[in-house]
XYZ file of N, CA, C and O in Angstrom:
688
model
N 62.051 102.034 203.905
C 61.038 100.903 204.027
C 61.162 100.454 205.601
O 60.468 100.145 206.240
N 62.328 99.491 205.899
C 62.524 99.139 206.844
C 62.147 100.048 208.089
O 61.875 99.464 209.272
N 62.802 101.118 208.319
C 62.482 102.561 209.303
C 61.080 102.346 209.057
O 60.670 102.725 211.087
N 60.031 102.577 208.412
C 58.575 102.788 208.958
C 57.983 101.588 209.345
O 57.535 101.229 210.469
N 58.595 100.312 209.400
C 58.057 99.179 209.197
C 58.577 99.262 210.984
O 57.868 98.466 211.666
N 59.726 99.652 211.104
C 60.098 99.537 212.782
C 59.024 100.459 213.310
O 59.129 99.937 214.471
N 58.994 101.123 212.962
C 57.876 102.094 213.832
C 56.635 101.422 213.899
O 56.168 102.138 214.614
N 56.219 100.623 212.995
C 54.724 100.401 212.555
C 54.705 99.339 214.024
O 53.906 99.273 215.039
N 55.926 98.692 214.087
C 55.878 97.777 214.967
C 56.303 97.877 216.441
O 55.349 97.768 217.300
N 57.234 99.054 216.605
C 57.183 99.831 217.843
C 55.486 100.610 218.264
O 55.177 100.132 219.354
N 54.720 101.212 217.313
C 53.428 101.413 217.872
C 52.389 100.312 217.858
O 51.757 100.812 218.879
N 52.420 99.521 217.314
C 51.327 98.280 217.750
C 51.719 97.735 218.991
O 50.775 97.341 219.629
N 53.100 97.793 219.517
C 53.533 97.058 220.843
C 52.719 97.884 221.561
O 52.180 97.597 223.197
N 53.378 99.562 221.371
C 52.676 100.664 222.515
C 51.086 100.432 222.806
O 50.501 100.860 223.632
N 50.526 100.111 221.346
C 48.672 100.353 221.802
C 48.691 98.889 222.346
O 47.605 98.892 223.574
N 49.270 97.982 222.120
C 49.250 96.402 223.053
C 48.981 97.020 224.490
O 48.310 96.452 224.914
N 50.061 97.448 224.796
C 50.241 97.717 226.357
C 49.259 98.670 226.100
O 48.852 98.651 227.605
N 48.620 99.749 225.946
C 47.998 100.916 226.291
C 46.345 99.888 226.418
O 45.629 100.255 227.486
N 46.775 99.173 225.462
C 45.183 97.961 225.738
C 44.944 97.118 226.680
O 43.934 97.314 227.300
N 46.241 96.676 226.858
C 46.322 95.886 228.383
C 46.103 97.054 229.491
O 45.074 96.353 230.497
N 46.758 98.013 229.591
C 46.333 98.947 230.763
C 45.174 99.157 231.018
O 44.236 99.330 232.343
N 44.031 99.292 230.066
C 43.387 99.876 229.673
C 41.836 98.767 230.347
O 41.181 98.733 230.907
N 42.134 97.626 230.011
C 41.444 96.333 230.417
C 41.884 96.092 231.676
O 40.664 95.539 232.326
N 42.795 96.449 232.134
C 43.024 95.965 233.526
C 41.945 97.088 234.407
O 41.522 96.597 235.486
N 42.578 98.267 234.433
C 41.641 99.446 234.914
C 40.281 99.159 234.938
O 39.577 99.076 235.748
N 39.509 98.167 233.704
C 38.027 98.637 233.409
C 37.685 96.714 234.294
O 36.307 97.097 234.835
N 38.510 96.025 234.365
C 38.505 94.778 235.287
C 38.471 95.281 236.603
O 37.377 94.698 237.138
N 39.207 95.801 237.280
C 39.284 96.489 238.347
C 37.913 97.182 238.617
O 37.037 97.081 239.782
N 37.449 98.488 238.130
C 36.437 98.839 237.960
C 34.654 98.017 238.148
O 33.812 98.595 239.020
N 35.065 96.974 237.362
C 33.683 96.108 237.257
C 32.834 95.935 238.770
O 34.375 94.928 239.221
N 31.836 95.801 239.307
C 31.634 95.491 240.437
C 30.968 94.134 240.575
O 30.716 93.666 241.655
N 31.314 93.220 239.180
C 30.274 91.776 239.162
C 30.833 90.607 239.756
O 30.967 89.752 239.855
N 32.534 91.392 240.139
C 32.998 90.398 240.644
C 32.782 89.436 241.982
O 32.304 90.494 242.732
N 32.730 88.351 242.213
C 32.473 87.656 243.774
C 33.553 87.371 244.471
O 35.012 86.718 243.856
N 33.543 87.025 245.880
C 34.398 87.519 246.978
C 34.372 85.984 248.022
O 34.558 86.386 249.069
N 33.739 85.169 247.381
C 32.650 84.307 248.675
C 33.516 82.903 248.116
O 33.511 82.069 248.543
N 34.647 82.666 246.861
C 34.856 81.144 246.823
C 36.213 80.451 248.078
O 36.480 81.721 248.599
N 36.153 79.736 248.156
C 36.948 79.426 249.304
C 38.377 79.131 248.540
O 38.450 78.512 247.452
N 39.228 80.351 249.598
C 40.568 80.118 248.588
C 42.091 79.570 249.476
O 42.031 80.144 250.725
N 42.609 78.641 248.997
C 43.626 78.263 249.891
C 45.353 79.115 249.479
O 45.390 79.177 248.423
N 45.645 79.872 250.212
C 46.458 81.048 250.303
C 48.025 80.627 250.160
O 48.464 81.075 249.155
N 47.885 79.370 250.807
C 49.349 79.026 250.326
C 49.610 78.280 248.700
O 50.351 78.326 248.082
N 48.505 77.637 248.187
C 48.646 76.984 246.983
C 48.558 78.560 245.909
O 49.070 78.326 244.993
N 47.482 79.573 246.395
C 47.617 80.590 245.778
C 49.267 81.022 245.288
O 49.658 81.935 244.784
N 50.099 81.109 246.496
C 51.280 81.646 246.162
C 52.086 81.038 245.453
O 52.663 81.657 244.676
N 52.043 79.794 245.921
C 52.637 78.565 244.603
C 52.250 78.620 243.357
O 53.295 78.784 242.497
N 50.776 78.831 243.198
C 50.263 78.889 241.673
C 51.322 80.366 240.997
O 51.584 80.647 239.633
N 51.061 81.486 241.627
C 51.885 82.621 241.289
C 53.433 82.166 241.153
O 53.584 83.049 240.096
N 54.076 81.766 242.200
C 55.227 81.036 241.473
C 55.498 80.115 240.370
O 56.209 80.694 239.368
N 54.660 79.865 240.042
C 54.572 78.889 238.920
C 54.249 79.984 237.245
O 55.092 79.572 236.343
N 53.429 80.612 237.705
C 53.066 81.310 236.889
C 54.842 82.625 236.165
O 54.963 82.584 235.212
N 55.442 82.318 237.300
C 56.536 83.700 237.469
C 57.688 82.580 236.818
O 58.737 83.175 236.889
N 57.289 81.588 236.747
C 58.838 80.671 236.547
C 59.630 81.462 235.895
O 60.626 81.347 235.768
N 59.128 81.061 234.144
C 59.838 81.807 233.475
C 60.945 83.037 233.681
O 61.841 83.222 233.007
N 60.074 83.498 234.238
C 60.621 85.063 234.591
C 61.811 84.882 235.665
O 62.927 85.812 235.808
N 62.053 84.215 236.285
C 63.153 84.288 237.452
C 63.682 82.585 237.683
O 64.838 82.407 238.213
N 63.708 82.108 236.125
C 64.807 80.193 236.675
C 66.140 80.960 235.640
O 67.012 80.006 236.085
N 66.225 82.032 235.132
C 67.514 81.941 235.028
C 67.949 83.266 235.794
O 69.470 83.253 235.673
N 67.694 83.730 237.090
C 67.784 84.856 237.945
C 68.861 83.644 238.813
O 68.630 82.656 238.987
N 69.823 84.245 239.497
C 70.563 84.046 241.069
C 69.726 84.286 241.927
O 69.922 85.242 242.423
N 68.358 83.610 241.737
C 67.227 83.924 243.288
C 66.588 82.703 243.857
O 66.970 81.977 243.533
N 67.167 82.950 245.309
C 66.757 81.473 246.406
C 64.858 81.734 246.482
O 64.841 82.947 247.157
N 64.219 81.693 246.335
C 62.850 81.612 246.883
C 62.612 80.747 247.979
O 62.806 79.487 248.117
N 62.789 81.592 249.475
C 62.207 80.532 250.760
C 60.847 80.606 251.056
O 59.861 81.758 250.861
N 60.544 79.736 251.274
C 59.189 79.563 252.057
C 59.035 79.535 253.243
O 59.632 78.165 253.847
N 57.861 80.141 253.825
C 57.574 79.409 255.496
C 55.799 79.241 255.632
O 55.792 80.305 255.858
N 55.682 78.537 255.590
C 54.174 78.388 255.044
C 53.921 77.777 256.396
O 54.136 76.680 256.651
N 52.249 78.461 257.144
C 51.901 77.988 258.003
C 50.585 77.219 257.677
O 50.027 77.421 256.365
N 49.761 76.101 258.163
C 48.603 75.581 257.973
C 47.538 76.329 258.163
O 47.461 76.970 259.333
N 47.180 76.853 257.318
C 45.816 77.999 257.133
C 44.342 77.346 256.714
O 44.056 76.553 256.200
N 43.704 78.447 257.393
C 41.765 77.680 257.111
C 41.897 78.910 255.662
O 42.611 79.511 255.580
N 41.008 78.176 254.741
C 40.628 78.174 253.714
C 40.011 79.603 254.000
O 39.305 80.416 254.966
N 40.278 81.273 252.877
C 39.912 82.327 252.869
C 38.123 82.857 252.103
O 38.923 81.975 251.069
N 37.712 83.428 252.231
C 36.529 83.495 250.742
C 37.615 84.695 250.404
O 37.329 85.716 250.821
N 37.041 84.306 249.264
C 37.961 85.285 248.331
C 37.312 85.275 246.562
O 36.810 84.646 246.375
N 38.302 86.090 246.254
C 38.016 85.451 244.491
C 39.484 85.459 243.700
O 40.564 85.939 244.149
N 39.817 84.104 243.708
C 41.553 83.420 243.697
C 41.507 83.803 242.498
O 43.194 84.184 242.688
N 41.786 84.154 241.285
C 41.770 84.897 240.151
C 42.276 86.250 241.138
O 43.638 86.500 240.265
N 41.587 86.552 241.508
C 42.189 88.621 241.878
C 43.312 88.154 242.528
O 44.431 89.077 242.758
N 43.377 87.098 243.874
C 44.202 87.059 244.648
C 45.145 86.996 244.255
O 46.690 87.072 244.723
N 45.121 85.903 243.255
C 46.507 85.049 242.659
C 47.488 86.654 241.668
O 48.366 86.360 241.548
N 46.667 87.454 241.127
C 46.918 88.534 240.765
C 47.729 89.544 241.512
O 48.826 90.085 240.937
N 47.269 89.873 242.571
C 47.821 90.319 243.684
C 49.363 89.908 244.059
O 50.225 90.509 244.130
N 49.468 88.531 244.102
C 50.858 87.725 244.112
C 51.685 87.951 243.041
O 52.550 87.822 243.659
N 51.250 87.889 242.154
C 51.953 87.826 240.947
C 52.702 89.210 240.934
O 53.770 89.466 241.076
N 51.939 89.900 241.416
C 52.346 91.508 241.089
C 53.606 91.773 242.448
O 54.562 92.390 241.882
N 53.267 91.074 243.507
C 54.144 91.303 244.650
C 55.059 90.641 244.302
O 56.350 91.247 244.748
N 55.482 89.521 244.104
C 56.215 88.609 243.840
C 57.175 88.863 242.773
O 58.663 89.727 242.787
N 56.686 89.606 241.745
C 57.247 90.233 240.253
C 58.001 91.660 240.581
O 58.951 92.046 239.964
N 57.412 92.407 241.503
C 58.097 94.075 242.162
C 59.464 93.293 242.752
O 60.608 93.588 242.934
N 59.213 91.857 243.556
C 60.125 91.902 244.507
C 61.720 91.338 243.439
O 62.531 91.123 243.947
N 61.197 90.366 242.131
C 62.068 90.008 241.199
C 62.987 90.975 240.765
O 63.864 91.125 240.750
N 61.451 91.942 240.314
C 62.166 93.319 239.942
C 63.269 93.646 240.561
O 64.092 94.878 239.983
N 63.118 93.866 241.982
C 64.030 94.472 242.966
C 65.342 94.575 243.415
O 66.122 94.837 243.803
N 65.938 93.056 242.808
C 67.252 92.295 243.515
C 67.852 92.777 242.177
O 67.773 92.832 241.203
N 69.139 93.231 242.868
C 70.406 94.131 242.190
C 70.861 93.082 241.129
O 71.194 91.544 241.693
N 70.910 93.227 239.823
C 71.450 92.441 238.467
C 70.929 90.589 238.905
O 71.301 89.973 238.515
N 69.386 90.642 239.508
C 68.467 89.496 239.533
C 69.300 88.620 240.372
O 69.143 87.135 240.396
N 70.190 88.993 241.365
C 70.890 87.801 242.089
C 69.804 88.314 243.889
O 69.889 89.660 244.113
N 69.636 87.408 244.593
C 69.397 87.829 245.934
C 68.437 86.451 246.208
O 68.170 85.714 245.853
N 67.698 87.188 247.650
C 66.694 86.183 247.935
C 65.004 86.828 248.100
O 65.231 87.981 248.468
N 63.744 86.029 247.932
C 62.828 86.515 248.178
C 62.486 85.142 248.917
O 62.597 84.320 249.036
N 61.669 86.423 250.439
C 61.180 85.083 251.406
C 59.512 85.028 251.557
O 59.136 86.295 251.609
N 58.621 83.930 251.559
C 56.978 84.133 251.553
C 57.231 83.602 252.911
O 57.207 82.414 252.890
N 56.027 84.017 253.466
C 55.799 83.253 255.203
C 54.497 83.742 254.980
O 53.753 84.503 254.691
N 53.322 82.616 255.155
C 52.270 82.728 255.838
C 51.804 82.366 257.029
O 52.751 81.640 258.051
N 51.120 82.923 257.331
C 50.693 83.116 259.364
C 48.949 82.849 259.744
O 48.564 84.079 258.669
N 48.377 82.748 260.120
C 47.242 82.988 261.095
C 47.220 83.250 262.054
O 47.526 82.879 263.401
N 46.598 84.437 262.218
C 46.673 84.976 263.613
C 45.198 84.777 264.278
O 43.943 85.550 263.659
N 45.130 83.732 264.857
C 43.822 83.232 265.378
C 42.742 84.747 266.353
O 41.427 84.732 265.894
N 43.371 85.360 266.823
C 42.686 86.300 267.964
C 42.096 87.222 266.865
O 41.360 88.033 267.033
N 42.653 87.783 265.854
C 42.321 88.668 264.608
C 41.105 87.857 264.058
O 40.573 88.509 262.672
N 41.083 86.355 263.905
C 41.123 85.700 262.369
C 41.007 85.984 261.159
O 40.630 86.512 259.837
N 42.645 86.438 260.924
C 42.931 86.722 259.695
C 44.113 85.896 259.512
O 44.518 85.420 259.910
N 44.352 86.358 257.835
C 45.349 85.178 257.503
C 46.433 86.587 257.114
O 45.614 87.649 256.620
N 48.079 86.463 257.071
C 48.944 87.284 256.477
C 50.072 86.549 255.889
O 50.379 85.567 255.962
N 50.357 87.372 254.846
C 51.051 86.386 253.930
C 52.340 88.196 254.063
O 52.101 89.257 253.476
N 53.343 87.233 253.841
C 54.731 88.343 253.990
C 55.969 88.188 252.573
O 55.868 86.954 252.714
N 55.770 89.065 252.157
C 56.838 88.614 251.035
C 58.007 89.541 251.652
O 58.041 91.230 250.943
N 59.228 89.513 251.374
C 60.359 90.013 251.790
C 61.992 89.815 250.519
O 61.558 88.460 250.325
N 62.045 90.835 250.588
C 63.244 90.485 249.599
C 64.560 91.088 249.672
O 64.687 92.173 250.835
N 65.849 90.879 248.851
C 66.901 91.615 249.647
C 67.554 92.279 248.256
O 68.333 92.505 248.212
N 66.200 93.067 247.962
C 66.121 94.071 247.124
C 66.504 95.352 247.292
O 67.498 95.249 248.661
N 66.770 96.125 246.912
C 67.693 97.377 246.886
C 66.665 98.709 247.475
O 66.940 99.667 248.475
N 65.422 98.024 248.358
C 64.679 98.700 248.810
C 63.807 99.973 247.665
O 64.580 100.015 247.230
N 62.937 100.890 248.940
C 62.036 102.089 248.331
C 62.617 103.120 248.803
O 62.159 103.437 250.218
N 62.919 104.507 248.453
C 63.053 105.475 248.757
C 62.073 105.758 249.639
O 60.940 105.689 249.408
N 62.385 106.222 250.964
C 61.300 106.860 251.809
C 60.587 107.464 251.274
O 59.463 107.689 251.598
N 60.764 108.304 250.991
C 59.917 109.631 250.099
C 58.951 109.523 249.114
O 57.834 109.667 248.614
N 59.479 107.942 248.376
C 58.269 107.507 247.536
C 57.209 106.345 248.280
O 56.524 106.199 247.583
N 57.628 106.207 249.631
C 56.368 105.425 250.522
C 55.072 105.303 249.942
O 54.309 104.564 250.158
N 54.673 106.520 250.444
C 53.482 107.068 250.547
C 52.759 107.108 249.411
O 51.489 107.511 249.222
N 53.613 107.298 248.337
C 52.876 106.870 246.793
C 52.854 105.857 246.182
O 52.451 105.461 245.372
N 53.390 104.684 246.609
C 52.986 103.457 245.997
C 51.988 102.715 245.527
O 52.073 101.994 244.697
N 51.315 103.141 246.251
C 49.838 102.416 246.288
C 48.439 103.757 245.203
O 47.693 103.150 245.359
N 49.579 104.121 244.618
C 48.725 105.059 244.213
C 49.013 105.004 242.218
O 49.933 104.317 241.953
N 47.621 105.351 241.381
C 47.778 104.598 240.306
C 48.747 105.288 239.429
O 48.933 106.706 239.609
N 49.521 104.674 239.019
C 50.502 105.246 237.546
C 51.875 105.611 238.548
O 52.815 106.319 237.604
N 52.039 105.631 239.552
C 53.439 105.850 240.382
C 54.165 104.437 240.452
O 53.718 103.745 240.527
N 55.530 104.750 239.945
C 56.451 103.817 239.691
C 57.480 104.540 239.847
O 57.999 105.733 239.847
N 58.101 103.503 240.580
C 59.820 104.284 240.452
C 60.876 103.260 239.665
O 62.179 103.118 239.469
N 60.160 102.756 238.814
C 60.964 101.617 237.564
C 61.300 103.014 236.972
O 60.732 104.272 236.396
N 62.485 102.073 235.929
C 62.579 102.753 234.496
C 61.795 102.689 233.487
O 60.863 102.122 233.799
N 61.642 104.216 233.170
C 60.541 104.335 231.830
C 60.740 102.601 231.160
O 61.519 102.224 230.662
N 59.352 102.122 230.832
C 59.184 100.957 229.926
C 59.260 99.401 230.328
O 58.914 98.647 230.401
N 59.385 99.946 232.063
C 59.413 98.630 232.718
C 58.665 98.619 233.990
O 58.026 96.981 234.178
N 57.390 99.392 233.995
C 56.494 99.514 234.647
C 55.703 100.635 234.399
O 56.200 101.544 234.227
N 54.128 100.221 234.528
C 53.094 101.028 234.055
C 52.769 102.146 235.906
O 51.860 102.574 235.573
N 52.792 101.671 237.024
C 52.686 102.052 237.841
C 50.990 101.674 238.289
O 50.411 102.320 239.307
N 50.795 100.895 237.873
C 49.530 99.635 238.068
C 49.536 98.718 239.054
O 48.595 98.530 239.702
N 50.035 98.248 239.045
C 50.540 96.780 239.788
C 50.089 96.840 241.615
O 49.242 96.320 241.614
N 50.857 98.060 241.760
C 49.998 97.851 243.019
C 48.790 98.761 243.383
O 48.260 98.331 244.739
N 48.865 99.430 242.807
C 47.294 100.220 243.095
C 46.711 99.291 242.875
O 45.650 99.436 243.412
N 46.235 98.125 241.637
C 45.279 96.999 241.552
C 45.213 95.932 242.514
O 44.395 95.788 243.284
N 46.765 96.163 243.502
C 46.701 95.294 244.384
C 46.153 95.771 245.510
O 45.289 95.338 246.572
N 46.137 96.487 245.492
C 45.772 97.798 246.855
C 44.261 97.392 247.087
O 43.801 96.908 247.710
N 43.775 97.829 245.360
C 42.257 97.867 245.360
C 41.426 96.535 245.795
O 40.562 96.552 246.291
N 42.124 95.220 244.906
C 41.656 93.631 245.363
C 41.539 93.511 246.687
O 40.801 93.044 247.063
N 42.643 94.077 247.331
C 43.042 93.548 248.858
C 41.827 94.084 249.265
O 41.384 93.929 250.299
N 41.444 95.343 249.271
C 40.889 96.149 249.721
C 38.955 95.710 249.865
O 38.191 95.523 250.732
N 38.725 95.548 248.611
C 37.826 94.702 248.257
C 37.185 93.144 248.898
O 36.526 92.662 249.337
N 38.524 92.785 249.276
C 38.126 91.495 249.974
C 38.444 91.877 251.911
O 38.267 91.112 252.405
N 38.128 93.260 251.773
C 38.280 93.233 253.192
C 39.578 93.425 254.061
O 39.553 93.419 254.933
N 40.580 93.319 253.165
C 41.876 93.146 254.150
C 42.635 94.389 253.690
O 42.349 95.586 253.319
N 43.992 94.281 254.186
C 44.813 95.719 253.950
C 46.415 95.029 253.856
O 46.747 93.920 253.522
N 46.854 95.863 252.706
C 48.236 95.988 251.943
C 49.307 96.906 252.932
O 48.701 97.729 252.940
N 50.355 96.469 253.367
C 51.280 97.569 253.987
C 51.946 97.030 253.419
O 52.613 96.018 252.710
N 53.508 98.144 253.076
C 54.774 97.725 253.108
C 55.539 98.601 254.140
O 55.236 99.478 254.766
N 57.101 98.312 254.417
C 58.141 98.515 254.796
C 59.482 98.214 254.327
O 59.686 97.083 253.827
N 60.075 99.493 254.011
C 61.385 99.200 253.158
C 62.392 100.680 253.902
O 61.986 101.372 254.420
N 63.623 99.935 253.640
C 64.567 101.363 253.828
C 65.570 100.431 252.792
O 65.647 99.334 252.225
N 66.160 101.849 252.278
C 67.091 101.847 251.094
C 68.401 100.924 251.221
O 69.184 101.355 252.876
């Protein structure tokens, strides 16, 4: 009986996870969202860090910030927050043994009228052969059960819908 209950608990958790993935994809595919709200990018990064605080508070990680005073951008605060959570969470997960540094920097490029966010970590890096695939849906370099391969894909789509670009540079 205990073995059956364990299997049922495992199955329910897998169903919840599949439901969450499906909801994320459906939310992304809906075109009803607006991208015209004024967004304070620096505040959005700080809010993402607050959301993630419980994940890194026990880690030996130093989070350094170098924010420039930025103009407000037009966008969807919740969507951009999700991008920042995804990116910072990936950086946290890349740190070997939960130890290292994450550096967050913002800049305004007046000549291009662009806001730039840089997230750099001291993690293990991404294999060169994987770099071309990291924004594809369901692609992941994480161990089984650790990632869905949707975080960077969803982030890429949200940034694209905002008229922006997302890029990665990495070396092992």
